[in-house]
Amino acid sequence: MSRVRLIQTLLIGGSVALLEILCRAGVIDHFTMIPPSDMLLSLIRIARTESWFWPDVLYTLRNLAVAIVIAVAGGFLIGLGVHAVPRLRRCLDPLFSSYYSVPTFVLYPLLIVIFGIGPASLIVMGALFGVVAMIVATLTALDRIPRALIKTARIMRLDALRGVLMVRLPAAAPHLFTGLKLAVAYCVIGVIAGEFILATAGIGRRLSFSYNNFDNQTMYGVLLLILVFAATLNALLNIWEKRLHQRWYR
Amino acid sequence: MSLQLRLPASRAFDYLLLVLASLALWAGLAWIAGPDALSGPGETLARAADYLGSAAFWKHARATGTAFGWACLLSLAGGAAIGVLIGMSRLAAEVGEPILGTLYSIPKITLYPIILLVFGLSLSAKVAFGVLHGIFPVALLTIGAIRNTKQVYLKTARVMRLTPVQTASTVLLPAILPELVTGLRIGFSSALLGTLIAELFASEEGLGFMLIRAMEAHKVVDIMALAFLLFAAAAAIGGLLLAIEGRVHRAS
């Protein structure tokens, strides 16, 4: 494992270093991309000096948190409901399977018209983007509960509630967590993309704002922040998922 | 058995139910939200039909189609190549998979400024953005498929002293074909999303450009009609690929 980590670190470090050299040597010109070290310096500078920085970051995080809660809780509940009615599920299956093949972002302007320009549109956008991943994961999770476990629960005469809490939920948990992971990733994309398209505040909006103003320093600082945030979130969820799977499938 | 024989008819009925329910929901929402926010099904479909008959629409559709076609092709070929290269070595898979997964999960829309700065307002910017969306899921699915390939196949390949190229082309590719079709479907939809987003933000032609122009002019019916056409086309092709996928998975 440590060897893998070492190679990963070297790979990523090497790519960053290469980028730095290419930028410094002028192969990539300054208007296209600033060197990674300058991105970091720019990020530190805006975090320390700009008054918009923390309000924007908190705005995005708050909307993101609400969107994730709605997508995960809503997706789980809808998944439970749909799974209970096979007929409904058969009707909705084509919808679920083609959901991510349609460009959901084209609905964002409509959301703005309906909910106004503000947190509500962003939250709905993020939640809409994430919820179906959770629904599908919940359906898969419920499908994959081994029949033997359900039969065992019946043999042990567990009542419905205990059957769910002690057998079905733990058995479904790995897939549910995968759904959670996907839903979080989609919510991040939805909220930040919404901000990027049109919003009054938020870190994604700051990115498009600085881009439109040819403010490359700020743009790359903010971009670095978003990328590091998304990558860290993803890495943490992956590590957590791996731990859970190891525990369950020991 | 009799249930299975009846299935096609009842499935068509299910689709019909889904369509009717969506139309009812749509009409209801449009009624609640009012014509300034949402146009109703009748009006929207009429506008969509107008579009299908107009030459201007098809010009934009062709522009999108060209960009999307290239993006799709490059995503699939590139993704499968990366996937096979990385997937064939266990160490490379362990190293590469988390990195690819992270690249897949970042909000790539934020990278659009870079793409524009590098490629300018051009077809290549659209294609590059489509590929950026499509290539990672294809690579990840390919790696996963190779990992799940039965060890016996690979051992047989080694016993037969196949070269890595021969192993890839005669053993691995056929073995992972079903998953490749899944990759094709996911890559297809991701690349379409990427291409359209690229057109939304900066382009001079294409369906995304039509959409953003309708948005700026606040023409709700136009937005809805375009969104409807895009959804319908994407869902139809997605459904077709899903059907092929189901058949390939069953055959193997």
Short mmCIF file of N, CA, C and O in Angstrom, two decimals, chain A residues 1 3-5 7-8 11-12 31-33 87 90-95 97-98 100-107 109-110 113-114 129 182 185-186 188-189 192-194 196-197 204 207 211 216 219-220 223 226-227 230-232 234-235 238 242, chain B residues 7 10-11 13-15 17-18 33 36-38 91 94-96 98-99 101-102 104-114 116-118 185 188-190 192-193 196-197 200-201 211 215 218 220 223-224 227 230-232 234-235 238-239 242:
data_model
loop_
_atom_site.label_atom_id
_atom_site.label_comp_id
_atom_site.label_asym_id
_atom_site.label_seq_id
_atom_site.Cartn_x
_atom_site.Cartn_y
_atom_site.Cartn_z
N MET A 1 0.83 -1.20 0.00
CA MET A 1 0.00 0.00 0.00
C MET A 1 0.86 1.25 0.00
O MET A 1 0.61 2.20 -0.72
N ARG A 3 3.78 1.60 -1.10
CA ARG A 3 4.44 1.79 -2.37
C ARG A 3 3.50 2.51 -3.34
O ARG A 3 3.90 3.41 -4.08
N VAL A 4 2.22 2.09 -3.29
CA VAL A 4 1.23 2.73 -4.14
C VAL A 4 1.14 4.21 -3.82
O VAL A 4 1.15 5.07 -4.71
N ARG A 5 1.06 4.51 -2.52
CA ARG A 5 0.98 5.91 -2.10
C ARG A 5 2.18 6.72 -2.61
O ARG A 5 2.05 7.84 -3.08
N ILE A 7 4.12 6.10 -5.21
CA ILE A 7 4.06 6.33 -6.66
C ILE A 7 3.04 7.41 -6.97
O ILE A 7 3.28 8.29 -7.80
N GLN A 8 1.88 7.36 -6.25
CA GLN A 8 0.86 8.38 -6.49
C GLN A 8 1.40 9.77 -6.19
O GLN A 8 1.22 10.71 -6.97
N LEU A 11 3.80 10.80 -8.85
CA LEU A 11 3.10 11.13 -10.10
C LEU A 11 2.49 12.53 -10.04
O LEU A 11 2.68 13.35 -10.93
N ILE A 12 1.74 12.76 -8.95
CA ILE A 12 1.05 14.05 -8.84
C ILE A 12 2.07 15.16 -8.67
O ILE A 12 2.00 16.21 -9.35
N PHE A 31 -0.88 34.23 -19.93
CA PHE A 31 -2.30 34.54 -20.03
C PHE A 31 -3.15 33.27 -19.98
O PHE A 31 -4.31 33.30 -19.63
N THR A 32 -2.52 32.16 -20.40
CA THR A 32 -3.26 30.90 -20.40
C THR A 32 -3.28 30.29 -19.00
O THR A 32 -4.33 29.91 -18.49
N MET A 33 -2.11 30.19 -18.39
CA MET A 33 -2.06 29.57 -17.08
C MET A 33 -0.91 30.16 -16.29
O MET A 33 0.16 30.40 -16.82
N ARG A 87 -44.15 -2.40 -9.73
CA ARG A 87 -44.79 -1.86 -10.91
C ARG A 87 -44.29 -0.43 -11.19
O ARG A 87 -43.89 -0.10 -12.30
N ARG A 90 -40.79 -0.43 -12.44
CA ARG A 90 -40.63 -0.77 -13.85
C ARG A 90 -40.95 0.44 -14.73
O ARG A 90 -40.35 0.65 -15.76
N CYS A 91 -41.94 1.22 -14.27
CA CYS A 91 -42.29 2.43 -15.03
C CYS A 91 -41.15 3.45 -14.98
O CYS A 91 -40.86 4.12 -15.96
N LEU A 92 -40.53 3.57 -13.81
CA LEU A 92 -39.55 4.64 -13.62
C LEU A 92 -38.15 4.26 -14.08
O LEU A 92 -37.31 5.12 -14.27
N ASP A 93 -37.91 2.95 -14.27
CA ASP A 93 -36.57 2.49 -14.63
C ASP A 93 -35.96 3.23 -15.81
O ASP A 93 -34.81 3.68 -15.73
N PRO A 94 -36.70 3.38 -16.92
CA PRO A 94 -36.10 4.12 -18.04
C PRO A 94 -35.73 5.55 -17.67
O PRO A 94 -34.72 6.09 -18.15
N LEU A 95 -36.52 6.14 -16.79
CA LEU A 95 -36.22 7.50 -16.35
C LEU A 95 -34.89 7.53 -15.61
O LEU A 95 -34.01 8.36 -15.89
N SER A 97 -32.45 5.35 -15.66
CA SER A 97 -31.27 4.95 -16.40
C SER A 97 -30.87 6.00 -17.43
O SER A 97 -29.72 6.04 -17.87
N SER A 98 -31.80 6.88 -17.83
CA SER A 98 -31.39 7.90 -18.79
C SER A 98 -31.19 9.26 -18.13
O SER A 98 -30.86 10.22 -18.80
N TYR A 100 -28.93 10.57 -16.16
CA TYR A 100 -27.63 11.24 -16.25
C TYR A 100 -27.14 11.38 -17.68
O TYR A 100 -26.05 11.86 -17.93
N SER A 101 -27.95 10.91 -18.64
CA SER A 101 -27.54 11.11 -20.03
C SER A 101 -28.14 12.39 -20.59
O SER A 101 -27.82 12.77 -21.71
N VAL A 102 -29.00 13.05 -19.83
CA VAL A 102 -29.52 14.32 -20.31
C VAL A 102 -28.85 15.46 -19.56
O VAL A 102 -28.54 15.33 -18.38
N PRO A 103 -28.57 16.54 -20.25
CA PRO A 103 -27.87 17.67 -19.62
C PRO A 103 -28.79 18.44 -18.69
O PRO A 103 -29.48 19.36 -19.11
N THR A 104 -28.76 18.05 -17.41
CA THR A 104 -29.67 18.64 -16.42
C THR A 104 -29.48 20.15 -16.27
O THR A 104 -30.40 20.86 -15.89
N PHE A 105 -28.26 20.61 -16.59
CA PHE A 105 -27.98 22.03 -16.36
C PHE A 105 -28.87 22.95 -17.18
O PHE A 105 -29.05 24.11 -16.83
N VAL A 106 -29.43 22.44 -18.27
CA VAL A 106 -30.27 23.33 -19.07
C VAL A 106 -31.53 23.71 -18.29
O VAL A 106 -32.23 24.63 -18.67
N LEU A 107 -31.80 22.99 -17.20
CA LEU A 107 -32.97 23.35 -16.40
C LEU A 107 -32.67 24.48 -15.42
O LEU A 107 -33.58 25.04 -14.82
N PRO A 109 -31.70 27.63 -15.65
CA PRO A 109 -32.38 28.92 -15.86
C PRO A 109 -33.85 28.87 -15.45
O PRO A 109 -34.38 29.85 -14.92
N LEU A 110 -34.48 27.73 -15.69
CA LEU A 110 -35.88 27.60 -15.27
C LEU A 110 -35.99 27.64 -13.75
O LEU A 110 -36.90 28.25 -13.19
N VAL A 113 -35.93 31.10 -12.63
CA VAL A 113 -37.21 31.77 -12.82
C VAL A 113 -38.18 31.36 -11.72
O VAL A 113 -38.93 32.18 -11.20
N ILE A 114 -38.16 30.08 -11.35
CA ILE A 114 -39.13 29.59 -10.37
C ILE A 114 -38.74 29.99 -8.94
O ILE A 114 -39.55 30.52 -8.18
N PHE A 129 -29.44 17.09 -9.05
CA PHE A 129 -28.34 16.40 -9.71
C PHE A 129 -27.93 15.16 -8.92
O PHE A 129 -27.56 14.15 -9.50
N LEU A 182 -21.53 9.04 -4.41
CA LEU A 182 -21.88 9.60 -5.72
C LEU A 182 -22.75 10.84 -5.56
O LEU A 182 -22.54 11.85 -6.24
N ALA A 185 -20.69 13.80 -4.67
CA ALA A 185 -19.93 14.30 -5.82
C ALA A 185 -20.85 15.07 -6.78
O ALA A 185 -20.50 16.16 -7.25
N TYR A 186 -22.03 14.52 -7.04
CA TYR A 186 -22.95 15.19 -7.96
C TYR A 186 -23.46 16.50 -7.38
O TYR A 186 -23.65 17.47 -8.11
N VAL A 188 -21.85 18.47 -5.34
CA VAL A 188 -20.76 19.45 -5.49
C VAL A 188 -20.78 20.02 -6.90
O VAL A 188 -20.75 21.24 -7.10
N ILE A 189 -20.88 19.11 -7.89
CA ILE A 189 -20.89 19.56 -9.28
C ILE A 189 -22.09 20.47 -9.52
O ILE A 189 -21.97 21.56 -10.09
N ILE A 192 -21.80 24.00 -7.54
CA ILE A 192 -20.74 24.88 -8.05
C ILE A 192 -21.02 25.27 -9.49
O ILE A 192 -20.80 26.41 -9.90
N ALA A 193 -21.56 24.32 -10.29
CA ALA A 193 -21.89 24.66 -11.67
C ALA A 193 -22.98 25.71 -11.71
O ALA A 193 -22.92 26.65 -12.50
N GLY A 194 -23.98 25.57 -10.85
CA GLY A 194 -25.05 26.56 -10.78
C GLY A 194 -24.49 27.93 -10.46
O GLY A 194 -24.84 28.93 -11.09
N PHE A 196 -21.54 28.89 -11.00
CA PHE A 196 -20.71 29.31 -12.13
C PHE A 196 -21.59 29.91 -13.23
O PHE A 196 -21.21 30.90 -13.85
N ILE A 197 -22.75 29.33 -13.46
CA ILE A 197 -23.63 29.81 -14.53
C ILE A 197 -24.24 31.16 -14.14
O ILE A 197 -24.13 32.14 -14.87
N GLY A 204 -18.14 29.45 -6.80
CA GLY A 204 -18.23 29.20 -8.24
C GLY A 204 -18.50 30.50 -8.99
O GLY A 204 -17.98 30.74 -10.08
N LEU A 207 -15.41 32.46 -9.33
CA LEU A 207 -14.57 31.95 -10.41
C LEU A 207 -14.99 32.56 -11.75
O LEU A 207 -14.15 33.08 -12.50
N TYR A 211 -12.98 35.27 -14.05
CA TYR A 211 -12.67 34.89 -15.43
C TYR A 211 -13.16 35.96 -16.41
O TYR A 211 -12.45 36.37 -17.32
N ASN A 216 -6.73 36.73 -13.96
CA ASN A 216 -6.21 35.37 -13.93
C ASN A 216 -5.71 34.94 -12.56
O ASN A 216 -5.85 33.79 -12.17
N MET A 219 -8.65 34.06 -10.47
CA MET A 219 -9.32 32.90 -11.06
C MET A 219 -8.60 31.62 -10.71
O MET A 219 -9.20 30.64 -10.26
N TYR A 220 -7.27 31.60 -10.91
CA TYR A 220 -6.55 30.36 -10.64
C TYR A 220 -6.46 30.06 -9.16
O TYR A 220 -6.43 28.89 -8.76
N LEU A 223 -9.85 28.57 -8.46
CA LEU A 223 -9.92 27.26 -9.13
C LEU A 223 -9.16 26.22 -8.31
O LEU A 223 -9.66 25.10 -8.09
N ILE A 226 -11.24 25.15 -5.36
CA ILE A 226 -12.34 24.25 -5.70
C ILE A 226 -11.82 22.85 -6.00
O ILE A 226 -12.35 21.85 -5.51
N LEU A 227 -10.74 22.78 -6.80
CA LEU A 227 -10.22 21.46 -7.17
C LEU A 227 -9.70 20.71 -5.94
O LEU A 227 -9.98 19.53 -5.77
N ALA A 230 -12.74 19.54 -3.87
CA ALA A 230 -13.45 18.39 -4.45
C ALA A 230 -12.60 17.13 -4.35
O ALA A 230 -13.10 16.05 -3.99
N ALA A 231 -11.30 17.27 -4.62
CA ALA A 231 -10.42 16.09 -4.59
C ALA A 231 -10.31 15.55 -3.17
O ALA A 231 -10.35 14.33 -2.95
N THR A 232 -10.17 16.45 -2.18
CA THR A 232 -10.04 16.01 -0.80
C THR A 232 -11.31 15.31 -0.34
O THR A 232 -11.27 14.23 0.28
N ASN A 234 -13.51 13.80 -2.14
CA ASN A 234 -13.60 12.51 -2.81
C ASN A 234 -12.66 11.50 -2.17
O ASN A 234 -13.05 10.35 -1.92
N ALA A 235 -11.43 11.94 -1.87
CA ALA A 235 -10.45 11.02 -1.29
C ALA A 235 -10.92 10.54 0.08
O ALA A 235 -10.84 9.35 0.40
N ASN A 238 -13.65 8.05 -0.30
CA ASN A 238 -13.10 6.78 -0.80
C ASN A 238 -12.46 5.98 0.31
O ASN A 238 -12.66 4.77 0.42
N LYS A 242 -13.72 2.40 1.68
CA LYS A 242 -12.87 1.23 1.68
C LYS A 242 -12.84 0.59 3.06
O LYS A 242 -12.94 -0.62 3.21
N LEU B 7 -44.56 -9.80 -21.29
CA LEU B 7 -43.78 -8.64 -20.86
C LEU B 7 -43.69 -7.49 -21.87
O LEU B 7 -43.92 -6.35 -21.49
N SER B 10 -46.75 -5.26 -21.78
CA SER B 10 -46.95 -4.52 -20.54
C SER B 10 -45.83 -3.50 -20.37
O SER B 10 -46.03 -2.45 -19.76
N ARG B 11 -44.66 -3.78 -20.94
CA ARG B 11 -43.59 -2.80 -20.83
C ARG B 11 -43.93 -1.55 -21.64
O ARG B 11 -43.73 -0.43 -21.19
N PHE B 13 -46.83 -0.54 -22.15
CA PHE B 13 -47.84 0.13 -21.35
C PHE B 13 -47.18 0.94 -20.23
O PHE B 13 -47.59 2.07 -19.94
N ASP B 14 -46.13 0.37 -19.63
CA ASP B 14 -45.41 1.09 -18.58
C ASP B 14 -44.81 2.39 -19.11
O ASP B 14 -44.90 3.44 -18.47
N TYR B 15 -44.20 2.29 -20.29
CA TYR B 15 -43.62 3.49 -20.89
C TYR B 15 -44.69 4.55 -21.10
O TYR B 15 -44.51 5.73 -20.81
N LEU B 17 -47.47 4.85 -19.49
CA LEU B 17 -47.83 5.40 -18.19
C LEU B 17 -46.83 6.47 -17.76
O LEU B 17 -47.21 7.56 -17.31
N LEU B 18 -45.53 6.16 -17.92
CA LEU B 18 -44.49 7.11 -17.52
C LEU B 18 -44.64 8.41 -18.30
O LEU B 18 -44.60 9.51 -17.73
N ALA B 33 -46.76 27.34 -11.90
CA ALA B 33 -45.68 28.32 -12.02
C ALA B 33 -46.05 29.49 -12.92
O ALA B 33 -45.46 30.56 -12.82
N ASP B 36 -44.75 32.58 -17.32
CA ASP B 36 -43.46 33.26 -17.30
C ASP B 36 -42.33 32.33 -16.89
O ASP B 36 -41.16 32.57 -17.20
N ALA B 37 -42.66 31.27 -16.15
CA ALA B 37 -41.63 30.39 -15.63
C ALA B 37 -41.55 29.09 -16.42
O ALA B 37 -40.48 28.63 -16.77
N LEU B 38 -42.69 28.51 -16.71
CA LEU B 38 -42.72 27.21 -17.38
C LEU B 38 -43.79 27.24 -18.45
O LEU B 38 -44.90 27.70 -18.19
N LEU B 91 -0.37 -3.05 -10.18
CA LEU B 91 0.19 -1.88 -9.51
C LEU B 91 -0.34 -0.60 -10.15
O LEU B 91 -0.79 0.32 -9.47
N GLU B 94 -3.83 0.07 -9.09
CA GLU B 94 -3.93 0.58 -7.73
C GLU B 94 -3.52 2.04 -7.64
O GLU B 94 -4.08 2.82 -6.89
N VAL B 95 -2.50 2.38 -8.43
CA VAL B 95 -2.03 3.76 -8.42
C VAL B 95 -3.01 4.67 -9.18
O VAL B 95 -3.37 5.75 -8.70
N GLY B 96 -3.44 4.19 -10.35
CA GLY B 96 -4.16 5.08 -11.25
C GLY B 96 -5.63 5.25 -10.93
O GLY B 96 -6.19 6.33 -11.17
N PRO B 98 -7.56 5.58 -8.13
CA PRO B 98 -8.02 6.70 -7.30
C PRO B 98 -7.80 8.06 -7.96
O PRO B 98 -8.63 8.96 -7.83
N ILE B 99 -6.70 8.17 -8.71
CA ILE B 99 -6.43 9.45 -9.37
C ILE B 99 -7.49 9.73 -10.43
O ILE B 99 -8.07 10.82 -10.50
N GLY B 101 -10.46 8.45 -10.49
CA GLY B 101 -11.73 8.66 -9.80
C GLY B 101 -11.87 10.08 -9.31
O GLY B 101 -12.95 10.69 -9.40
N THR B 102 -10.76 10.62 -8.80
CA THR B 102 -10.80 12.00 -8.32
C THR B 102 -11.02 12.97 -9.49
O THR B 102 -11.83 13.89 -9.41
N TYR B 104 -12.54 12.32 -12.13
CA TYR B 104 -13.92 12.17 -12.56
C TYR B 104 -14.86 12.98 -11.67
O TYR B 104 -15.86 13.52 -12.15
N SER B 105 -14.54 13.08 -10.38
CA SER B 105 -15.49 13.66 -9.44
C SER B 105 -15.37 15.18 -9.32
O SER B 105 -16.27 15.81 -8.75
N ILE B 106 -14.30 15.77 -9.83
CA ILE B 106 -14.20 17.22 -9.66
C ILE B 106 -15.20 17.91 -10.59
O ILE B 106 -15.52 17.40 -11.65
N PRO B 107 -15.72 19.05 -10.17
CA PRO B 107 -16.65 19.79 -11.02
C PRO B 107 -15.92 20.36 -12.22
O PRO B 107 -15.30 21.41 -12.14
N LYS B 108 -15.99 19.61 -13.33
CA LYS B 108 -15.15 19.98 -14.48
C LYS B 108 -15.59 21.28 -15.14
O LYS B 108 -14.85 21.88 -15.90
N ILE B 109 -16.80 21.70 -14.80
CA ILE B 109 -17.30 22.95 -15.35
C ILE B 109 -16.34 24.09 -14.98
O ILE B 109 -16.15 25.03 -15.73
N THR B 110 -15.69 23.95 -13.81
CA THR B 110 -14.78 25.00 -13.36
C THR B 110 -13.51 25.04 -14.20
O THR B 110 -12.76 26.01 -14.15
N LEU B 111 -13.25 23.95 -14.94
CA LEU B 111 -12.05 23.95 -15.77
C LEU B 111 -12.30 24.62 -17.11
O LEU B 111 -11.39 24.77 -17.92
N TYR B 112 -13.55 25.01 -17.35
CA TYR B 112 -13.88 25.56 -18.65
C TYR B 112 -13.05 26.78 -19.02
O TYR B 112 -12.61 26.88 -20.17
N PRO B 113 -12.81 27.71 -18.07
CA PRO B 113 -11.97 28.84 -18.43
C PRO B 113 -10.62 28.42 -19.00
O PRO B 113 -10.15 29.00 -19.99
N ILE B 114 -10.02 27.38 -18.41
CA ILE B 114 -8.71 26.94 -18.90
C ILE B 114 -8.83 26.44 -20.33
O ILE B 114 -8.03 26.79 -21.20
N LEU B 116 -10.96 27.21 -22.53
CA LEU B 116 -11.18 28.34 -23.44
C LEU B 116 -9.89 29.09 -23.67
O LEU B 116 -9.58 29.50 -24.79
N LEU B 117 -9.12 29.28 -22.60
CA LEU B 117 -7.86 30.00 -22.74
C LEU B 117 -6.90 29.23 -23.64
O LEU B 117 -6.13 29.81 -24.40
N VAL B 118 -6.96 27.90 -23.55
CA VAL B 118 -6.03 27.09 -24.35
C VAL B 118 -6.51 26.98 -25.79
O VAL B 118 -5.74 27.19 -26.73
N ARG B 185 -22.05 3.67 -23.09
CA ARG B 185 -23.27 4.40 -22.74
C ARG B 185 -22.94 5.58 -21.81
O ARG B 185 -23.37 6.70 -22.05
N PHE B 188 -20.86 8.15 -23.60
CA PHE B 188 -21.73 8.87 -24.53
C PHE B 188 -22.45 10.01 -23.81
O PHE B 188 -22.41 11.17 -24.25
N SER B 189 -23.09 9.69 -22.68
CA SER B 189 -23.88 10.73 -22.02
C SER B 189 -22.99 11.80 -21.40
O SER B 189 -23.32 12.99 -21.44
N SER B 190 -21.84 11.38 -20.83
CA SER B 190 -20.95 12.38 -20.24
C SER B 190 -20.39 13.31 -21.30
O SER B 190 -20.31 14.53 -21.10
N LEU B 192 -21.77 14.07 -24.12
CA LEU B 192 -22.84 14.97 -24.58
C LEU B 192 -23.00 16.13 -23.61
O LEU B 192 -23.10 17.30 -24.00
N LEU B 193 -23.00 15.79 -22.31
CA LEU B 193 -23.10 16.83 -21.28
C LEU B 193 -21.98 17.84 -21.43
O LEU B 193 -22.21 19.06 -21.43
N LEU B 196 -22.38 20.06 -24.57
CA LEU B 196 -23.45 21.05 -24.43
C LEU B 196 -23.06 22.17 -23.46
O LEU B 196 -23.34 23.34 -23.70
N ILE B 197 -22.41 21.79 -22.35
CA ILE B 197 -21.99 22.82 -21.40
C ILE B 197 -21.01 23.78 -22.07
O ILE B 197 -21.10 24.99 -21.91
N LEU B 200 -22.89 26.09 -24.03
CA LEU B 200 -23.63 27.05 -23.20
C LEU B 200 -22.79 28.27 -22.89
O LEU B 200 -23.26 29.40 -22.91
N PHE B 201 -21.52 28.04 -22.56
CA PHE B 201 -20.72 29.15 -22.06
C PHE B 201 -20.10 29.98 -23.14
O PHE B 201 -20.05 31.19 -23.04
N LEU B 211 -29.65 27.57 -26.81
CA LEU B 211 -30.25 27.58 -25.47
C LEU B 211 -29.87 28.86 -24.72
O LEU B 211 -30.73 29.52 -24.13
N MET B 215 -32.17 31.78 -23.26
CA MET B 215 -32.13 32.16 -21.84
C MET B 215 -31.97 33.66 -21.69
O MET B 215 -32.65 34.30 -20.89
N HIS B 218 -34.90 35.45 -22.37
CA HIS B 218 -35.98 35.01 -21.50
C HIS B 218 -37.15 34.43 -22.29
O HIS B 218 -38.32 34.71 -22.01
N VAL B 220 -39.08 31.56 -22.56
CA VAL B 220 -39.28 30.32 -21.81
C VAL B 220 -39.68 29.17 -22.74
O VAL B 220 -39.17 28.05 -22.61
N ILE B 223 -36.63 27.82 -24.51
CA ILE B 223 -35.79 27.03 -23.61
C ILE B 223 -36.39 25.64 -23.41
O ILE B 223 -35.71 24.63 -23.54
N MET B 224 -37.68 25.65 -23.09
CA MET B 224 -38.34 24.38 -22.80
C MET B 224 -38.33 23.46 -24.02
O MET B 224 -38.09 22.26 -23.90
N ALA B 227 -34.81 22.17 -24.52
CA ALA B 227 -34.51 21.20 -23.46
C ALA B 227 -35.25 19.90 -23.74
O ALA B 227 -34.69 18.81 -23.62
N LEU B 230 -33.54 17.99 -26.56
CA LEU B 230 -32.29 17.40 -26.11
C LEU B 230 -32.55 16.20 -25.21
O LEU B 230 -31.92 15.14 -25.37
N PHE B 231 -33.49 16.38 -24.27
CA PHE B 231 -33.82 15.28 -23.37
C PHE B 231 -34.31 14.08 -24.15
O PHE B 231 -33.89 12.95 -23.92
N ALA B 232 -35.20 14.35 -25.10
CA ALA B 232 -35.78 13.25 -25.86
C ALA B 232 -34.71 12.51 -26.65
O ALA B 232 -34.64 11.27 -26.61
N ALA B 234 -31.41 12.48 -26.13
CA ALA B 234 -30.48 11.80 -25.23
C ALA B 234 -31.11 10.54 -24.65
O ALA B 234 -30.48 9.49 -24.58
N ALA B 235 -32.38 10.66 -24.23
CA ALA B 235 -33.04 9.51 -23.61
C ALA B 235 -33.24 8.40 -24.63
O ALA B 235 -33.07 7.22 -24.31
N GLY B 238 -29.86 6.87 -25.24
CA GLY B 238 -29.50 6.17 -24.00
C GLY B 238 -30.27 4.87 -23.87
O GLY B 238 -29.72 3.83 -23.51
N GLY B 239 -31.57 4.92 -24.18
CA GLY B 239 -32.40 3.72 -24.07
C GLY B 239 -31.96 2.65 -25.05
O GLY B 239 -31.88 1.46 -24.71
N LEU B 242 -28.87 1.12 -23.79
CA LEU B 242 -29.20 0.29 -22.64
C LEU B 242 -29.72 -1.06 -23.09
O LEU B 242 -29.38 -2.11 -22.52
#
